Every structure is written in C-alpha cells, then in structure tokens.
Coordinates of C-alpha atoms and ligand atoms in Angstrom, one line a residue:
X1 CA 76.8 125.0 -0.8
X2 CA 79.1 122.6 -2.8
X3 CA 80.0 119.6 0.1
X4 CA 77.4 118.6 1.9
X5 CA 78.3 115.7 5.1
X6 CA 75.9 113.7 5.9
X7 CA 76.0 111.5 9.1
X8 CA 74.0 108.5 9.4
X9 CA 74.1 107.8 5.5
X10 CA 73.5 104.3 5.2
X11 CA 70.5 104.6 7.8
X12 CA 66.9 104.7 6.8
X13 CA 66.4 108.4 6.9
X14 CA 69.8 109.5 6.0
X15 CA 70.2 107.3 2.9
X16 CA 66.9 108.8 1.6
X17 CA 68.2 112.2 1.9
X18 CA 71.2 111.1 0.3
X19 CA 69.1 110.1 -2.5
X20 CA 66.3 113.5 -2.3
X21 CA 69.7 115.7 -2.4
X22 CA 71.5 113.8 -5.0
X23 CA 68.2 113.8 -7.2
X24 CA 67.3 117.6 -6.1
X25 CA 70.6 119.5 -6.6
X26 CA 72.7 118.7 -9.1
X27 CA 76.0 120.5 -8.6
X28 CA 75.9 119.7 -4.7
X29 CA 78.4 116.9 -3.8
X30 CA 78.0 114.3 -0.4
X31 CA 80.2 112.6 1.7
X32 CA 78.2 109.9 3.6
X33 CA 79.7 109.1 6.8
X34 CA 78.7 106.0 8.7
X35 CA 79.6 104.2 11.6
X36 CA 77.7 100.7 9.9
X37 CA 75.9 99.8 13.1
X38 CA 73.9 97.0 13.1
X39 CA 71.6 99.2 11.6
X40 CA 73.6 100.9 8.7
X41 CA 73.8 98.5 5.2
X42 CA 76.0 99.7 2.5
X43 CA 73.8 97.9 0.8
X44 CA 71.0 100.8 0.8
X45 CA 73.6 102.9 -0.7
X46 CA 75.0 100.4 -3.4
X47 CA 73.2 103.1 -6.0
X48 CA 74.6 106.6 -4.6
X49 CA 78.3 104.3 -5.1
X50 CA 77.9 105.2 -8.7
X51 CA 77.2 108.6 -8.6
X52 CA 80.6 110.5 -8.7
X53 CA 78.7 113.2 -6.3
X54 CA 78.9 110.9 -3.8
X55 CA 82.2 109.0 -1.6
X56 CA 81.1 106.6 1.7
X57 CA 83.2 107.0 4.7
X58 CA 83.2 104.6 7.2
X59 CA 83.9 106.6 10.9
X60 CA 82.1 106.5 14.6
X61 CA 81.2 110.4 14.7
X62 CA 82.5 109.6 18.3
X63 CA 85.8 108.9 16.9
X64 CA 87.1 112.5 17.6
X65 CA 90.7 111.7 15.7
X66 CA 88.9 110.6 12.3
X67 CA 86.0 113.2 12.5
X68 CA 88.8 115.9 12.3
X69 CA 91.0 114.2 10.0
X70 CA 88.2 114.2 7.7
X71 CA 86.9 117.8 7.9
X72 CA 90.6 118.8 7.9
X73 CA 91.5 116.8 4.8
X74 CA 88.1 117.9 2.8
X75 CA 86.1 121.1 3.0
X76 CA 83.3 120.5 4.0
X77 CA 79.9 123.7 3.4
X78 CA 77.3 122.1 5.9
X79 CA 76.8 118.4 8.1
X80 CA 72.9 117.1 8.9
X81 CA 73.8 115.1 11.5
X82 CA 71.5 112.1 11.3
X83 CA 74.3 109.3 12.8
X84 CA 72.3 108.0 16.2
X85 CA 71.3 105.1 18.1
X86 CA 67.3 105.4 17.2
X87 CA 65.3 102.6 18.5
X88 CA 63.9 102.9 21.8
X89 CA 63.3 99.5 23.2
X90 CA 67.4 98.8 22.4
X91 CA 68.0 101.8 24.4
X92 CA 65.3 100.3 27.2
X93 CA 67.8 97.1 27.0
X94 CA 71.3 99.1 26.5
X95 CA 71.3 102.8 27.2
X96 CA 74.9 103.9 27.7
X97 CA 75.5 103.2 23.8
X98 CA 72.5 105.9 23.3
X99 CA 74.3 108.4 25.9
X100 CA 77.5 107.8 24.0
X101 CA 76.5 108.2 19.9
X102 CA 73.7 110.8 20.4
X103 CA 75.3 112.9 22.6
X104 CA 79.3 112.7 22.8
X105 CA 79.0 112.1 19.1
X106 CA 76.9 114.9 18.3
X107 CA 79.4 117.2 20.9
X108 CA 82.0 115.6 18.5
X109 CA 80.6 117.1 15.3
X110 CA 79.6 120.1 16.8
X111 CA 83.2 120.8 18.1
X112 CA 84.8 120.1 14.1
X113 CA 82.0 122.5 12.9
X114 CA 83.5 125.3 15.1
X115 CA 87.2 124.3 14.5
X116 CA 86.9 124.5 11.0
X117 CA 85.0 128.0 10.4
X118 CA 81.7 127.5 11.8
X119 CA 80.3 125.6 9.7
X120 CA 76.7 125.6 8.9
X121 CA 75.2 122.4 11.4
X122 CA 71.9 120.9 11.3
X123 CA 71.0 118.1 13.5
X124 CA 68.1 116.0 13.1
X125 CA 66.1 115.2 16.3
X126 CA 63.0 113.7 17.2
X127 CA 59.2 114.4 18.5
X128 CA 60.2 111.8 21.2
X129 CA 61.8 114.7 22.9
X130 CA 58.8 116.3 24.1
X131 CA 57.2 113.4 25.9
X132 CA 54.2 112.4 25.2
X133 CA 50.5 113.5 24.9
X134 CA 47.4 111.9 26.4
X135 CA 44.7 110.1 24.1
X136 CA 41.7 112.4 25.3
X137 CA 43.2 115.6 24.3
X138 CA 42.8 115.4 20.9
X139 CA 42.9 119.2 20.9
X140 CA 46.7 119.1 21.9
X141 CA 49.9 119.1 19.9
X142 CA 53.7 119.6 20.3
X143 CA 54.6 123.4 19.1
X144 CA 58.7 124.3 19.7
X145 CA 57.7 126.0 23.0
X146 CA 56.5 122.8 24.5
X147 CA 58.8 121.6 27.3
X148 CA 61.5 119.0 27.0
X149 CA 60.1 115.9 29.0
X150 CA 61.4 112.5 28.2
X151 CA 60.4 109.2 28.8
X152 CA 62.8 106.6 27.5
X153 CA 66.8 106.6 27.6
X154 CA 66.5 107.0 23.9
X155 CA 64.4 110.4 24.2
X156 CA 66.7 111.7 26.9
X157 CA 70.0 110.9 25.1
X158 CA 68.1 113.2 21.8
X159 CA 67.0 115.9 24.0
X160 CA 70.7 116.1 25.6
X161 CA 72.0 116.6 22.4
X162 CA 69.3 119.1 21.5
X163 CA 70.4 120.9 24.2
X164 CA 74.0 120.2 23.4
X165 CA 73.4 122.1 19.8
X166 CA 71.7 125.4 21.4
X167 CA 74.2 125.4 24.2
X168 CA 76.8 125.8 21.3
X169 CA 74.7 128.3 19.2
X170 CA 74.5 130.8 22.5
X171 CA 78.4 130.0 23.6
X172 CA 80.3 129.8 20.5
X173 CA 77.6 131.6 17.9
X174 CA 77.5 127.9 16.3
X175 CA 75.3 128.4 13.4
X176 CA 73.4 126.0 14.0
X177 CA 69.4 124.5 13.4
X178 CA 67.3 121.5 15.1
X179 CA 64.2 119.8 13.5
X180 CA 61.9 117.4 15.9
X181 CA 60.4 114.9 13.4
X182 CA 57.3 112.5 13.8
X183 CA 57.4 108.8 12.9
X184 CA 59.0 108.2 9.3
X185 CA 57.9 105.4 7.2
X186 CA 59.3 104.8 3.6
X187 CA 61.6 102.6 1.7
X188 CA 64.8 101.3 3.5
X189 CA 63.2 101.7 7.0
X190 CA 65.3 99.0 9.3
X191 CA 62.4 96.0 9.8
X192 CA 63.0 96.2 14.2
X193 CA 60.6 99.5 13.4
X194 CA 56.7 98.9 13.6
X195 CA 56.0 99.1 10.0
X196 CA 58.5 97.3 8.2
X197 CA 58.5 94.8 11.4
X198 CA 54.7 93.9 10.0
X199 CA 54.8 94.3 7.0
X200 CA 58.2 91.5 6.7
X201 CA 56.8 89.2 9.2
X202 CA 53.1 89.2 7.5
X203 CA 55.3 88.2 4.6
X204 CA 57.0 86.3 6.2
X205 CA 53.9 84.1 7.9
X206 CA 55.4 84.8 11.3
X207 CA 53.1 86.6 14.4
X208 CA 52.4 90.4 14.2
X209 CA 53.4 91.3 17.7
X210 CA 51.2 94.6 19.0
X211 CA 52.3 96.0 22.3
X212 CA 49.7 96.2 24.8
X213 CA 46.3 96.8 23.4
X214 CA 47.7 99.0 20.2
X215 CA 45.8 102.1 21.6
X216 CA 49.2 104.5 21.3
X217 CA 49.1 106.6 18.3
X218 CA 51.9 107.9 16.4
X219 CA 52.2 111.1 13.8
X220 CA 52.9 109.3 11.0
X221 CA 55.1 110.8 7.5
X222 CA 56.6 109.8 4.6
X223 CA 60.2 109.6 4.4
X224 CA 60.5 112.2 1.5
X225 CA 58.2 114.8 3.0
X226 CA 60.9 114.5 6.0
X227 CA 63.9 114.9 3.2
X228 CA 62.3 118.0 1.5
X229 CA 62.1 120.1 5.1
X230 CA 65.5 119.7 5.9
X231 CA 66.4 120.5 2.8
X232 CA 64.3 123.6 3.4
X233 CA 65.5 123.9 7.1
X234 CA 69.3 123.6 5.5
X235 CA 69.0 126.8 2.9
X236 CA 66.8 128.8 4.6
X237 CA 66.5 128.1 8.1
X238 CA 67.3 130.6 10.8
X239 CA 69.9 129.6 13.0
X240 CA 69.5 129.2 16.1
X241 CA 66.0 128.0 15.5
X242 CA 63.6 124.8 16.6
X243 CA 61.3 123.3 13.5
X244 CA 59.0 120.5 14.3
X245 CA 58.0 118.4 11.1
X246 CA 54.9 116.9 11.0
X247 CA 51.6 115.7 8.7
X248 CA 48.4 115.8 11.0
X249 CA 48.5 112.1 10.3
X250 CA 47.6 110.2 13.4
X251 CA 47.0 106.8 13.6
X252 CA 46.9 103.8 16.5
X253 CA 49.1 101.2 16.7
X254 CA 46.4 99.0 15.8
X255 CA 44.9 100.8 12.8
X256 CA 48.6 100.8 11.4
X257 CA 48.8 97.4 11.7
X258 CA 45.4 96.6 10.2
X259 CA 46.0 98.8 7.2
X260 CA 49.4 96.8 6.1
X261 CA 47.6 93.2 6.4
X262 CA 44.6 94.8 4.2
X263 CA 47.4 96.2 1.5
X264 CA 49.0 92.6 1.8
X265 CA 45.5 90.9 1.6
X266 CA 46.1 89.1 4.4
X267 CA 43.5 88.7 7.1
X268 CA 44.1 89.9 11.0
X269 CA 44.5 86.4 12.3
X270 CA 48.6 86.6 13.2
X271 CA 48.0 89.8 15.5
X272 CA 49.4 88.9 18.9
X273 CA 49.1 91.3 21.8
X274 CA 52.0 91.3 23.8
X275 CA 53.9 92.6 27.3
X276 CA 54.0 96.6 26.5
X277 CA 57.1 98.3 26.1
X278 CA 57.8 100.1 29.6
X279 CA 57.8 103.5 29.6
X280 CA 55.0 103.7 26.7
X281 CA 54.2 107.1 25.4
X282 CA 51.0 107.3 24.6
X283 CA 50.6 110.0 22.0
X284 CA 52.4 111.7 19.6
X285 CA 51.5 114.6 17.7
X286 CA 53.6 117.8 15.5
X287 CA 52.0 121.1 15.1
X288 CA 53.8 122.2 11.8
X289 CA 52.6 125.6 11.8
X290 CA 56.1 127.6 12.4
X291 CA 57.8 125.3 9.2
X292 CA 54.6 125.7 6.8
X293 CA 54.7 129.7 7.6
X294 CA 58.6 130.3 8.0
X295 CA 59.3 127.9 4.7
X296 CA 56.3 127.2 2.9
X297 CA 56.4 122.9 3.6
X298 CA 54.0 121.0 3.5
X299 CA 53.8 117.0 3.5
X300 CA 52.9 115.6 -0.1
X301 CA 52.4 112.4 0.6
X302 CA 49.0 111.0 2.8
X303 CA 49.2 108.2 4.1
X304 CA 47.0 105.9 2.1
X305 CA 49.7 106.6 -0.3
X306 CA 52.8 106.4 1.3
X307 CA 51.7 103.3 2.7
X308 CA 50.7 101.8 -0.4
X309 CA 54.3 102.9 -1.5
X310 CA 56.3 101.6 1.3
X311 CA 54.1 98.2 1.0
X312 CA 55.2 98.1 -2.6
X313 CA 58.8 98.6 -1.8
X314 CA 59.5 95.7 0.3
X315 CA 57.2 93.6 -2.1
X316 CA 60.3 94.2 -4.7
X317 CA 63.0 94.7 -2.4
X318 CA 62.8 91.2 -0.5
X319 CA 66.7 90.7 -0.6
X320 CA 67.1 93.9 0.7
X321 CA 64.6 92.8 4.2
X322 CA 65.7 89.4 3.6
X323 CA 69.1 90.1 4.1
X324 CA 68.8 92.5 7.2
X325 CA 66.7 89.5 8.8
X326 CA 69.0 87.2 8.7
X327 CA 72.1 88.9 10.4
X328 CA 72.3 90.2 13.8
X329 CA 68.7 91.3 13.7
X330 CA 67.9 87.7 13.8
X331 CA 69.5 87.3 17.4
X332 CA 68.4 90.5 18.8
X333 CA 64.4 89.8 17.5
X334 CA 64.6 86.2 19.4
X335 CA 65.6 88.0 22.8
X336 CA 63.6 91.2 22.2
X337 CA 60.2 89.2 21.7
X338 CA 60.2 85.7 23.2
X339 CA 59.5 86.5 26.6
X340 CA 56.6 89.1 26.0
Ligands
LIG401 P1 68.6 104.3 11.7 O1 68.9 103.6 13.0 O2 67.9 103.7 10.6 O3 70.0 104.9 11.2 C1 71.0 105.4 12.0 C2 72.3 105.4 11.2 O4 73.3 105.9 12.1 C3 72.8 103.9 10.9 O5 73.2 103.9 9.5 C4 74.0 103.7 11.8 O6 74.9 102.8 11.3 C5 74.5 105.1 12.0 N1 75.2 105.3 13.3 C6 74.9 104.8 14.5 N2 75.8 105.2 15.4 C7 76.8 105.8 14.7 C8 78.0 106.4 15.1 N3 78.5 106.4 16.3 N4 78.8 107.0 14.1 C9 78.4 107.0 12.8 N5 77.2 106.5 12.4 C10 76.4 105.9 13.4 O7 67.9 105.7 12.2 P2 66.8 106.6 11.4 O8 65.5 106.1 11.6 O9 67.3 106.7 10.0 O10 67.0 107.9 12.2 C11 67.9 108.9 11.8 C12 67.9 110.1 12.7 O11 66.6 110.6 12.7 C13 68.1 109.8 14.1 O12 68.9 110.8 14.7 C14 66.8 109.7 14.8 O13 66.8 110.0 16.1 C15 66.0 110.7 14.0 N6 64.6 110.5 13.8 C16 64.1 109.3 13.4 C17 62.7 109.2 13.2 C18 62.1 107.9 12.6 O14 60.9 107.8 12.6 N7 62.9 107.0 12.2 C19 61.8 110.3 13.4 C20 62.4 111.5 13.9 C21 63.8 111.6 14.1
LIG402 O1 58.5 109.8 16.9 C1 59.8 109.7 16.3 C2 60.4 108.4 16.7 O2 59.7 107.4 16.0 C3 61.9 108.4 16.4 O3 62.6 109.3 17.1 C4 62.5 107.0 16.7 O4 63.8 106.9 16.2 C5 61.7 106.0 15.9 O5 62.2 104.7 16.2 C6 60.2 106.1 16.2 O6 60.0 105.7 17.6 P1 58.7 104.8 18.1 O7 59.1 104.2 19.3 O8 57.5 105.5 17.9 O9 58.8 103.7 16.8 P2 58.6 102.1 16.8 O10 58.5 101.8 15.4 O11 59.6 101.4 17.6 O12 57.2 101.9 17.4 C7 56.0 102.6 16.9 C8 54.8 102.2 17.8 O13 54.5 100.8 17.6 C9 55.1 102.3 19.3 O14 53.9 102.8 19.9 C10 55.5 100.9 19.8 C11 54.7 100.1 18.8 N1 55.3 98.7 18.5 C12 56.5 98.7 18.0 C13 57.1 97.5 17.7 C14 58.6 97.5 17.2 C15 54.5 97.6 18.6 O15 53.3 97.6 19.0 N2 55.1 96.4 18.2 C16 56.4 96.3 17.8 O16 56.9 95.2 17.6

C-alpha cells in the first residue's frame, strides 16, 4: 500500500490514526479528507501539515463531483472511511444530517472505490449498532452474529451504512471490511463527548452534568488501541468480514465521572443529575474474541492509564479545548443543556 485516504481526518479518531499510520509506516503516504464540520479542527492536524507524507483536503464525502475528482486525479491503494456525523444527542435534535453523511456519504465512497479498480474499503462503524445490553446480564456481550437493533437516529444512520458496505461486497465483490468499536477516549476527543465534556468543565469550574442517575455503562478504549486494529483489519483483514473492537473495560457513567475529578483533585461537589437523554442504551459491551484470534490484537492500554493520559493531555493542550469551546460548541452546549 503506498496512498492511503483517510475520511474524517481532522476528527478525534481519524486524526489519531493519521498520526499511528504516519508514526507506524514510514513509506505509506495520506491524504486526509475532511468535510471541517463543526467538529473537524485543522488545528488537530497543524503537525501532520509538516510531514510531506501527508496533504489535507477539504471535501463533503457526499460531494459525489469532488470525491471523484479526487480519486480520479490521485491513485489512491485503500480509504478507512471515518467522515460521520457521531454524536448521538445532535442526531436526537437533527437526524436528516446523520441520514445524509453516514449513509449517502459512505454510498458515495463506496461507489469511487468500485469505479476506480475496487479499491480496498474499510469503514469504521460503531458498537452502537447492535443496541444495547441490559445491566443484569453481566454475562452478555456483543459478538458479530448479534443482531442489528438500533436505538437512536445516530445508530440507525451507522447500521444503514453497515449494511450499505456488505450490500456492495455481495453485489459488486467490493472488497471491503467493517469494524464496530466501543467508546474511544484519548487526546483530541471533541469536548460535547462525556470525557473531555468533564474533564474541560471540571477545569473549567462549570457543573458536571450526568444524565439520569449515571447507571449506563460504556466499554471504554483508548484511542490508539482502536488505531492499531484497523491498522490490522486494513493489511490483513478478510474482506467481506465484521470485527468488533473492544477492551473488557466497563465502567458507569458515574464511575467515569468520579475517576476524572479524582485525577483532577477535585472533589464530587459540581456533579448535577440531569433530564436523561431519550432513547438511553443502557449497556454496552465488545466481545473481541474473533479480532484477538483472526489478528492477534489486543488493547494495551487499561484504563487507569489511558485516563491518566487523556487527563494529562487537556492539562497541556488548554488552547486546543479552549478554542473548540468557544466557537459553535458554545451555542450548541447552551441549548443542549439548559433545559435538562
Ligand atoms: P468526530 O465527530 O470527532 O469526527 C468526525 C469527522 O468527520 C470530523 O472531522 C468531521 O468534520 C468529519 N465529517 C463530518 N461530516 C463529513 C462529511 N460529510 N464529509 C467529510 N467529513 C465529514 O467523530 P469520531 O469520534 O472521531 O468518530 C469517527 C468515526 O468512528 C465515526 O464514523 C464514528 O461513528 C466512529 N466511532 C466512534 C467512536 C467513538 O467513541 N468516538 C466509537 C466507535 C465508532
Ligand atoms: O459506543 C461507541 C459510540 O460511543 C460511538 O459510536 C459514538 O460516536 C460516540 O459518541 C459514543 O457514543 P455515546 O453516546 O456512548 O458517547 P457520549 O460521550 O455521548 O456519552 C457516553 C455516556 O455518557 C452515555 O451514556 C451518555 C452519558 N453522558 C454524556 C454526556 C455528553 C452524560 O451522562 N452526560 C453528558 O453530558
């Protein structure tokens, strides 16, 4: 593989494997594509500017003109297509934006792969996809055989294009792979997210907003652990093939939150409860059997550490947060949260 294309570059999860592939391969090149949502920042990529590996380009992947005129003008080996609306309570407010990037976007993508070779198509999807699990069945987990059973317009518009991508592998022999990821945390993660959202506003002196009673638990993993199994998925995936990524990590809402104030030294007084988020699932947890045995991965990083990590990154990246917080974000927290 020489070009790589990455979709969704200046995102949280894309930029990082912007920077994991940059670091890990040396000879591969990228072209970052980017719509720059409200939640894409050039900023996040100012480093990967210097690196003559890398070039930005600014396109909607639902812009069907410059998606072609791209992969016409530059070969292009493989795209991880990681370009998506990906916060659920926006799509609770707005969903046809959800319908339209996630999956008319990814149909957009998938139909430049074909035209241009069959080229090699990953696209990177979400535990969200599989509903949700109940809180006294510890016992249970999400495998690649559980059904598809959504629960927010967010979910629904990911498992469409799920869908989308196997419809095209069994039609047109697209060779193509899906991975269903837990919750990432890491550097760069957009502060309207639960982590960064606490660990900001603890810094921040503002009110630590929980949803409901924090009971819900979520599968938590470190950003790079997620990087390193596409990279996996990418080489020597099967196509055609379903890999859920996940780190036996559970935690509740409430124990996540808790954890942050205790790195920050702060104590637990600016936790509010407030109106859940309709539509709630409950429980989320990956059984990572089929990646660990077909490709050997593993997540490095626990979450005492990655925490610690993260914690530590937006201690010395304030501008960064700072920055983010004071845009659009800044309008769309004051609607979001003051009625709840
Ligand atoms: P993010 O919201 O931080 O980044 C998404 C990026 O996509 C942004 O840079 C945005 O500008 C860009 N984008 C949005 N619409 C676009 C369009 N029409 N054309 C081109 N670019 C567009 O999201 P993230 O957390 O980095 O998630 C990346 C992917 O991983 C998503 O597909 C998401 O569903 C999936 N995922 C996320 C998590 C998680 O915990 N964050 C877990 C599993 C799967
Ligand atoms: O599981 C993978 C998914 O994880 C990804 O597909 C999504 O793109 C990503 O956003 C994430 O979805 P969640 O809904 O789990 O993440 P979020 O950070 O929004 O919320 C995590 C939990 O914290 C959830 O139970 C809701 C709760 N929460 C969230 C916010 C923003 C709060 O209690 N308070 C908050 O202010």
């Amino acid at each position: 593989m020489n070009t790589l294309l990455v979709t969704g570059a200046a995102g949280f999860i894309g930029s990082n494997f912007v920077y994991y592939m940059l670091e890990k391969h040396p000879d591969l090149k990228i072209i970052g594509l980017d719509a720059l949502t409200y939640a894409g920042n050039l900023e996040t990529l100012a480093p990967a500017m210097e690196n003559e590996r890398f070039r930005f380009v600014k396109a909607d992947i639902t812009d069907r003109k410059a998606v072609f005129k791209l992969f016409d003008e530059t070969p292009v080996d493989a795209v991880v297509n990681f370009a998506a609306e990906s916060h659920v309570d926006r799509s609770i407010d707005t969903p046809e934006i959800f319908l339209k990037t996630n999956i008319l976007g990814t149909q957009v993508l998938l139909d430049c792969c074909r035209a241009h070779g069959n080229i090699r198509y990953h696209q990177v999807s979400t535990d969200e996809v599989y509903g949700d699990l109940p809180l006294d069945r510890p016992d249970l987990f999400f495998t690649e055989e559980t059904p598809i059973h959504t629960s927010s317009p967010y979910s629904a518009s990911k498992a469409g294009a799920d869908l989308l991508v196997m419809a095209y592998h069994r039609t047109y022999g697209a060779a193509v792979t899906i991975s269903r990821c837990s919750n990432n945390y890491g550097p760069y993660h957009f502060p309207e997210k639960l982590i960064p959202l606490m660990i900001t506003n603890a810094l921040e002196g503002k009110p630590l907003p929980v949803y409901g009673e924090g009971k819900n638990v979520r599968d938590w993993l470190y950003v790079e652990d997620h990087c390193k199994a596409i990279d996996l998925i990418l080489r020597s995936g099967v196509p055609g093939e379903v890999y859920n990524i996940g780190g036996h990590n559970e935690r509740t809402n409430l124990d996540v939150v808790k954890a942050v104030l205790r790195l920050l030294g702060k104590d637990e007084s600016a936790i509010v409860y407030v109106k859940d988020r309709p539509g709630h699932d409950m429980r989320y947890a990956i059984d990572p059997t089929k990646i660990k045995n077909a490709l050997g991965w593993y997540p490095e990083t626990d979450f005492d550490t990655g925490l610690k990590k993260t914690v530590d990154w937006y201690l010395t990246h304030r501008d960064w947060w700072e920055h983010v917080k004071s845009g659009e974000y800044a309008d769309y927290y004051e609607k979001m949260y003051k009625n709840r």
